[in-house]
């Protein structure tokens, strides 16, 4: 029989089928729930249950293009029922259903009759290869040959195009794998940075694609919590966003598609062909989380600074700053820092300590310090710690701080390394306070015009590089308290500094001080960098020198000659007409004029000159007058000279 006379079904069954179709059409039946009127879609041939060349294309049901699944039944031109997406249809395998789903979804929803015809041939070939090729009488084994057997008569102008489409669609559908595999998200944590890590989809379907959404982290590349077009086998870098210091777990969810589902939208038509519509893609949900909470280790340390390099004594003061050498400072549920306990032992040495990991044998422990950090501050600010004991002996005081895991109230919550112990080195320069012992002893008294001295005694520790010792002299000022005198305007003299490297005494002496008064010494000790180590208290008694006026010189008395007696035989008579003058005692100072018991009788012109005396040509009375005047002049001069010397010592000029 010519192939052009063949119908959509084998001729041997044509009459029977036509009869059944007629009976069904003529019978009165209750309509199936959900039935829809089927309509001709895209394709070639006659849209009728039975026709010479059949129908090669799609059938429209509510706008959805569906395609005949198996050859051998009448065209589905009647009322059609939509059974929804089914993964079990006519005994087809998942692989067959996946191939048919791909074809009707990817290529079947079209108005192009050539494309629709190619899909129709490929769908029936996937469902039943032999029936699809031979039910129109073709005896070969080629899909292209079977198409040519029919289309060379039905639509010769589209014959080649339909052949090519049918063959290509069939090959693609055969390659479509069907899978029902699921998958999971695998998270990793960076060993060096717990905030970093990766997330990866693991599934048996290599074709899976989809999206991942993170909770508690973001993708490094985008900075967002969602990644689209994620594929299996790729580790995507992530970074956590949780609050620092608290254990946290990163979680993720994803939705992935593995390609076309092994299902179709199944339609049935009473007395007609079963048809397939798009069954959608196969997708699965994937989820995952960190295997263990992410928590950084906690490795704390301390930086310290003694309150003062030099101190006169009293409490030991230390400023303590915490830092995190590794990890994060743990926090509680409210985001506050967990408290950390640290303690220190303070040692005293006579000599300046050198930094060391070990405590020297001559270091004497003198007290303890303790500190618990504040929840609201943590390592953000320094803590000032003061001892409850005092540095009551000269020496070098060194604090050594420690942090111990076994001293914490909850080492597990702090996530400290097991048996963790951090210890500060002994003798670190910024952890040492020196208590000096420097005093002085001033010369108590001096006369005006003499020097005064001060002795500085270094009895306490001396830094290894030595001390610069000096002392300054200040003059007291009436109305100003002694403690306030030692200022620049009252400075009289300052001794040059002397470098000392061991205990001992240093004595300094001022230039002569000519002005009487009260003077205060103030000793000073400084390190080689100029920092003041010790400064004496102004006005203390042991540092006070008093300069007094020198005593006035006493003039030496003039010697008084012993009185002599004159023999009567040698004394000339005194003329009665010339009375002998008698000197008045008040006219000559007693302390300066020698006295005689009997004044000599002045000689007359005729009287001989006493032996041993030369003539002067002046009368005796005149000689005595001149001698008296001379004695008076000498006495007055001596008195004036004595007054000038006394005034000089009573009002000396200041030095300095």
XYZ file of C-alpha atoms in Angstrom:
656
model
C 0.000 0.000 0.000
C 1.377 3.483 -0.774
C 2.635 5.290 2.276
C 0.508 8.300 1.426
C -2.566 6.250 2.245
C -1.347 5.512 5.752
C -2.860 7.256 8.726
C -1.507 8.308 12.123
C -2.024 4.642 13.232
C -1.413 1.149 11.835
C -4.026 0.302 9.282
C -4.732 -3.091 10.752
C -6.187 -1.396 13.797
C -7.666 1.569 12.040
C -11.172 0.244 11.655
C -11.355 -0.953 15.239
C -10.091 2.296 16.609
C -12.423 4.322 14.444
C -15.319 2.277 15.704
C -14.266 2.751 19.335
C -13.844 6.476 18.789
C -17.257 6.739 17.236
C -18.863 4.850 20.086
C -17.142 6.976 22.684
C -18.128 10.141 20.913
C -21.693 8.996 20.613
C -22.076 7.736 24.167
C -23.357 9.925 26.949
C -20.698 10.090 29.708
C -20.166 12.156 32.843
C -17.408 14.692 32.021
C -14.066 14.198 33.792
C -13.319 16.812 36.397
C -10.717 19.285 35.222
C -11.216 18.564 31.546
C -10.208 21.195 29.026
C -11.003 21.639 25.404
C -7.992 20.727 23.319
C -7.068 22.756 20.293
C -4.695 22.472 17.418
C -1.254 23.839 18.145
C 1.701 24.298 15.806
C 2.585 21.653 13.191
C 1.603 19.871 9.975
C -1.203 17.444 9.012
C -4.898 17.163 9.753
C -6.167 18.026 13.236
C -8.543 15.061 13.436
C -8.574 11.782 15.369
C -7.790 9.880 12.206
C -6.259 11.241 8.978
C -4.091 9.897 6.125
C -0.843 11.496 7.313
C -1.701 12.149 10.936
C -0.871 15.264 12.958
C 2.789 16.262 13.496
C 2.969 19.058 16.012
C 1.557 20.320 19.324
C -1.834 20.364 20.992
C -2.849 23.470 22.941
C -4.449 23.101 26.381
C -5.012 26.389 28.191
C -2.178 27.924 26.225
C 0.290 25.113 26.949
C 1.792 23.236 24.017
C 1.664 19.483 24.679
C 2.956 16.623 22.523
C 1.875 13.032 21.841
C 3.895 10.588 23.908
C 3.213 7.220 22.243
C 2.274 6.394 18.676
C -0.733 4.140 18.088
C -3.636 6.187 19.430
C -5.969 8.669 17.869
C -5.080 12.363 17.916
C -6.192 13.998 21.211
C -8.777 16.302 19.748
C -11.377 15.897 22.464
C -11.754 17.058 26.052
C -8.426 16.730 27.807
C -7.679 16.293 31.529
C -4.656 17.926 33.172
C -3.119 15.612 35.779
C -0.369 17.989 36.727
C 3.327 17.293 36.886
C 3.965 13.613 37.291
C 7.175 11.619 37.617
C 5.425 8.343 36.725
C 3.803 8.326 33.289
C 3.032 5.269 31.095
C 5.909 3.315 32.568
C 8.566 5.643 31.123
C 11.917 5.694 32.892
C 13.186 8.836 34.675
C 15.737 9.277 31.921
C 13.020 9.148 29.230
C 10.820 11.552 31.183
C 13.760 13.949 31.656
C 14.474 13.882 27.909
C 10.838 14.481 26.951
C 10.583 17.278 29.570
C 13.628 18.971 28.089
C 12.191 18.882 24.587
C 8.686 20.138 25.344
C 10.039 22.785 27.737
C 13.019 24.093 25.824
C 11.760 23.806 22.252
C 8.104 22.749 22.345
C 6.510 26.031 23.444
C 6.627 27.551 19.980
C 4.440 28.751 17.129
C 6.945 27.604 14.505
C 5.420 24.518 12.780
C 8.814 23.168 11.680
C 10.175 23.345 15.217
C 6.971 21.878 16.662
C 7.069 19.005 14.135
C 10.693 18.263 15.013
C 9.775 18.152 18.729
C 6.818 15.835 18.035
C 8.986 13.301 16.166
C 11.780 13.451 18.803
C 9.349 12.990 21.743
C 7.807 9.835 20.232
C 11.282 8.528 19.351
C 12.396 8.964 23.012
C 9.230 7.251 24.263
C 9.248 4.326 21.769
C 11.950 4.313 19.117
C 10.615 1.402 17.049
C 6.963 2.491 16.983
C 7.925 6.068 16.186
C 9.962 4.998 13.150
C 7.726 2.272 11.752
C 4.097 2.994 12.497
C 3.689 4.795 9.134
C 5.206 1.849 7.249
C 8.853 2.943 7.145
C 11.066 -0.099 7.291
C 14.441 1.506 7.960
C 16.251 2.426 11.175
C 16.873 6.140 10.696
C 14.831 8.861 12.348
C 15.599 11.134 9.431
C 14.416 8.376 7.077
C 11.148 7.968 8.982
C 10.508 11.721 8.805
C 11.308 11.725 5.105
C 8.915 8.739 4.554
C 6.021 10.877 5.728
C 7.022 14.528 4.999
C 8.098 13.930 1.430
C 4.371 13.637 0.721
C 2.889 15.716 3.576
C 5.050 18.839 3.377
C 7.938 18.290 0.985
C 9.083 21.926 1.187
C 9.754 21.458 4.969
C 10.951 17.886 4.777
C 14.676 18.531 5.219
C 14.193 21.133 7.975
C 11.963 18.846 10.007
C 14.420 15.972 9.598
C 17.317 18.050 10.922
C 15.347 19.386 13.861
C 14.001 15.966 14.838
C 17.460 14.356 14.787
C 19.111 17.223 16.763
C 16.383 17.316 19.404
C 16.484 13.589 19.858
C 20.258 13.550 20.373
C 20.055 16.343 22.948
C 17.267 14.634 24.841
C 19.228 11.399 24.961
C 22.099 13.225 26.652
C 19.884 14.775 29.297
C 20.549 12.928 32.493
C 17.906 12.458 35.088
C 18.852 12.840 38.705
C 17.089 13.098 41.982
C 20.291 13.751 43.912
C 20.324 16.324 46.659
C 23.286 18.140 48.151
C 24.694 19.924 51.202
C 26.750 23.011 51.991
C 30.165 22.400 53.531
C 31.804 25.175 55.586
C 35.474 25.468 56.493
C 37.252 27.785 58.958
C 40.645 29.325 58.320
C 43.156 27.956 60.821
C 44.845 31.345 61.249
C 41.766 33.551 61.137
C 38.554 32.098 62.489
C 36.579 34.843 60.765
C 37.652 33.624 57.340
C 36.735 30.415 55.554
C 34.840 28.920 52.625
C 31.515 27.381 51.671
C 31.054 24.731 48.968
C 28.123 22.778 47.468
C 28.609 19.039 47.384
C 26.213 17.032 45.188
C 26.273 14.143 42.727
C 24.820 16.312 40.000
C 27.552 18.091 38.084
C 24.940 20.215 36.293
C 23.530 21.731 39.460
C 23.381 25.498 39.622
C 21.690 27.763 42.104
C 22.114 30.283 44.906
C 23.517 30.256 48.451
C 22.428 32.578 51.251
C 24.574 32.901 54.389
C 23.635 33.714 57.957
C 26.433 35.313 59.975
C 28.800 35.845 57.071
C 29.182 37.438 53.662
C 30.890 36.418 50.467
C 34.266 38.095 50.156
C 33.916 38.828 46.458
C 30.578 40.618 46.624
C 30.340 41.664 50.251
C 26.764 40.357 50.319
C 25.172 37.369 52.009
C 23.757 35.820 48.802
C 25.635 34.298 45.891
C 23.842 33.468 42.628
C 24.913 31.015 39.944
C 26.779 28.900 42.429
C 27.980 25.551 41.147
C 29.236 22.420 42.881
C 32.906 21.818 43.558
C 33.885 25.473 44.049
C 34.942 26.771 47.475
C 33.684 30.346 47.801
C 35.541 32.617 50.244
C 33.460 33.994 53.101
C 34.061 36.217 56.141
C 31.972 36.251 59.275
C 29.992 39.284 60.420
C 29.221 38.248 63.982
C 30.221 40.457 66.899
C 33.872 39.930 67.875
C 34.817 38.039 70.984
C 31.831 35.694 71.014
C 31.632 32.120 69.676
C 29.431 32.032 66.604
C 28.331 29.603 63.912
C 27.916 30.419 60.221
C 24.968 28.787 58.499
C 23.789 28.665 54.908
C 20.891 27.572 52.741
C 20.690 27.103 49.005
C 18.393 26.168 46.169
C 19.865 24.341 43.197
C 18.627 23.019 39.884
C 20.126 19.954 38.234
C 18.402 20.456 34.886
C 15.087 19.183 33.644
C 13.069 17.140 36.068
C 12.348 13.480 35.389
C 8.679 14.409 35.069
C 6.199 15.900 32.658
C 2.865 17.622 32.865
C 0.584 14.762 32.029
C -2.589 15.223 29.955
C -5.055 12.511 28.944
C -7.815 12.540 26.333
C -10.437 9.802 26.375
C -9.927 7.626 23.273
C -6.940 9.682 22.270
C -3.238 10.088 22.778
C -1.574 10.891 26.141
C 0.349 14.114 25.809
C 3.217 15.717 27.726
C 3.696 19.311 28.714
C 6.647 21.018 30.521
C 7.513 19.330 33.811
C 9.863 22.033 35.069
C 13.376 21.727 36.397
C 14.557 19.397 39.099
C 15.690 21.373 42.100
C 16.755 20.592 45.606
C 17.413 22.497 48.768
C 20.824 22.373 50.377
C 21.879 23.582 53.785
C 24.870 23.428 56.075
C 26.632 25.002 59.035
C 30.012 25.168 60.736
C 31.013 21.869 62.266
C 31.913 23.721 65.474
C 31.355 27.294 66.676
C 33.924 29.741 65.451
C 35.867 31.112 68.402
C 39.232 32.788 68.382
C 41.766 31.808 70.961
C 42.700 34.454 73.508
C 46.367 35.259 74.063
C 46.580 38.389 76.253
C 49.653 40.313 77.398
C 50.467 43.410 79.442
C 52.387 46.635 78.938
C 53.273 48.507 82.128
C 54.636 51.892 83.144
C 55.699 52.721 86.668
C 54.037 55.859 88.003
C 57.420 57.570 88.574
C 61.045 56.735 87.833
C 62.061 58.338 91.145
C 59.983 58.599 94.280
C 60.598 59.773 97.836
C 58.740 56.668 99.023
C 55.112 55.914 99.780
C 52.860 53.668 97.681
C 54.045 51.966 94.517
C 52.045 53.159 91.488
C 51.817 51.310 88.182
C 49.867 51.951 84.978
C 48.832 48.679 83.298
C 47.643 48.351 79.702
C 46.327 45.073 78.300
C 46.707 43.927 74.725
C 45.720 40.875 72.676
C 48.718 39.202 71.068
C 46.523 36.696 69.249
C 42.819 36.000 68.846
C 40.055 38.105 70.364
C 39.116 39.270 73.823
C 36.082 37.121 74.724
C 32.765 38.833 75.416
C 29.530 37.897 77.117
C 26.063 37.733 75.607
C 25.668 41.503 75.977
C 28.865 42.213 74.104
C 30.852 43.168 77.224
C 34.435 42.079 77.759
C 34.870 39.103 80.037
C 36.992 40.068 83.085
C 40.643 39.063 83.181
C 42.741 38.765 86.341
C 46.399 39.847 86.449
C 48.794 40.139 89.379
C 52.315 41.335 90.125
C 55.063 40.888 92.695
C 57.230 43.907 93.496
C 60.889 43.317 94.385
C 63.519 45.632 95.915
C 67.243 45.623 95.099
C 70.092 47.826 96.310
C 71.649 48.089 92.841
C 69.979 49.138 89.630
C 68.495 45.957 88.083
C 69.226 44.698 84.606
C 66.356 43.206 82.535
C 66.204 39.458 82.999
C 63.811 36.542 82.579
C 64.770 35.284 86.025
C 64.419 36.988 89.375
C 67.883 37.718 90.861
C 68.694 36.032 94.159
C 69.301 39.378 95.858
C 65.849 40.708 94.911
C 63.667 40.977 97.993
C 59.862 40.653 97.494
C 58.168 43.537 99.261
C 54.515 43.384 98.174
C 51.837 42.294 95.720
C 49.618 44.077 93.197
C 46.352 42.753 91.722
C 43.997 43.867 88.950
C 40.675 42.657 87.508
C 39.702 44.266 84.203
C 36.420 46.110 83.785
C 33.724 44.565 81.571
C 32.966 47.866 79.889
C 36.619 48.840 79.308
C 38.516 45.611 78.674
C 41.741 46.450 76.833
C 40.580 49.868 75.663
C 42.236 51.943 78.424
C 45.056 51.762 80.951
C 44.443 50.830 84.581
C 46.234 52.646 87.439
C 47.134 50.340 90.300
C 48.385 51.567 93.702
C 49.814 49.293 96.371
C 48.303 48.973 99.830
C 51.831 48.946 101.243
C 54.608 51.554 101.084
C 58.147 51.746 99.793
C 59.739 52.524 103.163
C 63.367 51.708 102.343
C 65.753 53.190 99.782
C 66.358 51.001 96.768
C 65.133 50.025 93.323
C 61.556 48.658 93.215
C 60.660 46.445 90.227
C 57.186 45.043 89.454
C 56.790 41.755 87.564
C 53.252 41.177 86.199
C 51.785 37.800 85.284
C 48.606 36.415 83.663
C 47.808 32.810 84.580
C 45.055 30.617 83.196
C 44.655 28.893 86.539
C 44.042 32.256 88.255
C 40.971 33.053 86.134
C 37.424 32.499 87.401
C 36.438 30.755 84.147
C 39.412 29.853 81.900
C 37.127 28.013 79.478
C 34.992 31.068 78.789
C 38.130 33.126 78.222
C 39.414 30.483 75.789
C 42.942 30.831 77.122
C 45.440 28.234 75.954
C 45.751 25.369 78.367
C 48.100 26.181 81.256
C 48.633 29.611 79.801
C 51.197 31.757 81.633
C 52.401 35.171 80.543
C 55.111 36.811 82.655
C 56.839 40.140 82.423
C 60.640 40.334 82.496
C 62.278 41.475 85.717
C 63.955 44.868 85.798
C 62.355 46.373 82.691
C 63.284 50.061 82.789
C 59.729 51.371 82.654
C 58.789 49.073 85.535
C 61.365 50.351 88.041
C 60.923 53.076 90.652
C 63.987 54.246 92.587
C 63.655 55.529 96.145
C 66.818 57.595 96.844
C 68.407 58.531 100.178
C 70.108 61.904 99.745
C 70.458 64.495 102.501
C 72.829 67.295 103.469
C 74.393 68.958 106.472
C 75.254 72.664 106.264
C 77.897 74.665 108.144
C 75.969 76.171 111.025
C 77.822 79.497 111.542
C 80.364 81.721 109.852
C 81.670 85.240 110.248
C 81.083 87.788 107.553
C 83.781 87.557 104.958
C 84.214 83.802 105.402
C 83.060 80.928 103.134
C 80.217 78.613 104.116
C 79.921 74.943 103.160
C 77.383 72.185 102.655
C 77.983 68.431 102.790
C 75.681 66.256 100.627
C 75.360 62.667 101.844
C 74.376 59.941 99.322
C 73.325 57.034 101.503
C 70.827 55.299 99.210
C 71.021 53.668 95.783
C 72.950 55.184 92.908
C 71.997 54.432 89.278
C 74.594 52.544 87.283
C 75.404 55.657 85.258
C 75.709 57.806 88.347
C 74.129 60.907 89.876
C 74.930 64.581 89.391
C 75.143 66.146 92.862
C 74.978 69.890 93.569
C 73.760 72.371 96.195
C 72.527 75.964 96.045
C 72.712 78.766 98.631
C 69.782 81.160 99.151
C 69.505 84.166 101.489
C 66.499 84.315 103.784
C 64.092 87.193 103.229
C 62.116 88.797 106.035
C 58.412 88.087 105.804
C 58.777 85.061 103.486
C 58.382 81.543 104.928
C 61.583 79.559 104.922
C 60.100 76.877 102.653
C 59.436 79.512 99.963
C 62.859 81.182 99.967
C 64.646 78.835 97.559
C 63.748 80.632 94.329
C 65.876 82.272 91.665
C 65.628 85.842 92.971
C 67.061 84.784 96.342
C 69.871 82.662 94.902
C 73.327 83.658 96.211
C 75.466 80.880 94.774
C 75.119 77.499 93.085
C 77.737 74.776 93.237
C 78.711 73.058 89.970
C 77.322 69.512 89.677
C 79.630 66.650 90.534
C 79.139 63.158 89.060
C 79.108 60.368 91.651
C 78.781 56.652 90.945
C 78.651 55.265 94.480
C 77.485 56.119 97.954
C 79.446 58.732 99.856
C 79.660 62.449 100.664
C 80.238 65.552 98.575
C 81.191 68.867 100.217
C 80.837 72.202 98.465
C 81.965 75.619 99.750
C 80.720 78.998 98.656
C 82.846 82.082 98.014
C 83.232 84.406 101.033
C 79.909 85.722 102.256
C 80.309 89.341 103.379
C 76.736 90.114 104.266
C 75.544 88.848 107.624
C 72.213 87.039 107.687
C 70.470 83.646 107.482
C 71.193 81.418 104.496
C 69.501 78.186 103.345
C 71.136 75.380 101.380
C 69.144 73.135 99.028
C 70.819 69.943 97.802
C 69.930 68.413 94.436
C 70.541 65.049 92.762
C 69.806 64.386 89.070
C 70.379 61.442 86.772
C 72.627 61.683 83.746
C 69.668 62.653 81.611
C 68.874 65.628 83.821
C 65.806 64.164 85.527
C 65.563 65.239 89.164
C 66.129 62.329 91.523
C 66.097 64.286 94.789
C 65.564 67.921 95.778
C 66.061 68.982 99.374
C 63.455 70.830 101.408
C 64.174 74.544 101.677
C 64.597 76.098 105.105
C 65.185 73.039 107.270
C 67.452 73.610 110.271
C 70.200 71.199 109.230
C 70.484 73.083 105.962
C 70.690 76.555 107.507
C 73.874 78.635 107.774
C 74.032 81.888 109.734
C 76.587 84.553 108.859
C 77.327 87.041 111.642
C 79.282 90.346 111.744
C 82.970 90.084 112.528
C 83.921 91.585 115.993
C 85.268 95.226 115.854
C 89.081 95.484 116.240
C 90.245 96.949 119.660
C 92.924 99.755 119.200
C 96.226 99.141 120.992
C 96.748 101.619 123.971
C 99.648 104.180 123.758
C 102.394 103.333 126.343
C 102.634 105.796 129.273
C 106.267 106.580 130.327
C 107.106 106.162 133.995
C 107.339 109.457 135.961
C 110.912 110.788 136.653
C 112.102 113.012 139.601
C 114.338 116.009 138.962
C 117.026 116.858 141.627
C 116.502 120.159 143.373
C 120.028 121.274 142.708
C 119.500 121.194 139.019
C 116.084 122.792 138.900
C 116.422 126.460 138.275
C 114.325 128.787 140.273
C 111.198 129.942 138.727
C 111.031 133.632 138.247
C 108.288 135.146 140.158
C 107.282 137.217 137.229
C 106.678 134.147 134.986
C 104.098 131.726 136.382
C 104.392 128.085 135.298
C 101.426 127.070 133.126
C 99.479 124.031 134.372
C 97.884 121.899 131.597
C 94.143 121.296 131.869
C 93.399 117.543 132.088
C 90.291 117.816 129.874
C 92.220 119.241 126.970
C 94.190 115.992 126.269
C 92.651 112.448 125.997
C 93.702 110.282 128.760
C 94.151 107.249 126.816
C 96.525 108.908 124.363
C 98.698 111.365 126.357
C 101.476 110.077 128.658
C 101.290 111.483 132.149
C 104.150 112.954 134.251
C 104.151 113.339 138.035
C 105.837 116.727 137.951
C 105.864 118.806 134.821
C 109.347 120.018 133.932
C 110.167 123.665 134.567
C 110.524 125.480 131.303
C 114.027 126.779 130.927
C 114.856 130.466 130.630
C 116.915 131.960 127.964
C 119.833 132.059 130.310
C 119.294 128.596 131.602
C 121.214 125.848 129.997
C 119.401 123.292 127.793
C 119.001 119.951 129.496
C 121.657 117.540 128.435
C 120.554 115.341 125.609
C 118.001 117.757 124.143
C 118.819 119.897 121.159
C 117.602 123.376 120.824
C 114.752 123.888 118.543
C 114.521 127.532 118.690
C 111.068 127.316 120.232
C 110.263 128.197 123.778
C 109.481 125.369 126.113
C 105.837 126.380 126.450
C 105.465 126.262 122.647
C 107.010 122.832 122.501
C 104.566 121.486 125.003
C 101.673 123.067 123.088
C 102.809 121.495 119.844
C 103.242 118.119 121.522
C 99.762 118.345 122.992
C 98.233 119.207 119.665
C 100.057 116.291 118.057
C 98.813 113.879 120.636
C 95.253 115.123 120.159
C 95.549 114.763 116.383
C 96.892 111.222 116.704
C 94.107 110.259 119.094
C 91.383 111.669 116.864
C 92.909 110.021 113.803
C 93.064 106.657 115.529
C 89.465 107.047 116.586
C 88.331 107.912 113.061
C 90.265 105.003 111.610
C 88.625 102.682 114.090
C 85.165 103.988 113.149
C 85.760 103.420 109.426
C 86.765 99.776 109.939
C 83.715 99.065 112.079
C 81.349 100.487 109.485
C 82.938 98.372 106.742
C 82.236 95.091 108.527
C 78.770 96.083 109.681
C 77.459 96.738 106.143
C 79.188 94.351 103.689
C 77.952 94.010 100.123
C 76.279 90.760 99.014
C 78.115 88.143 96.894
C 76.933 86.117 94.028
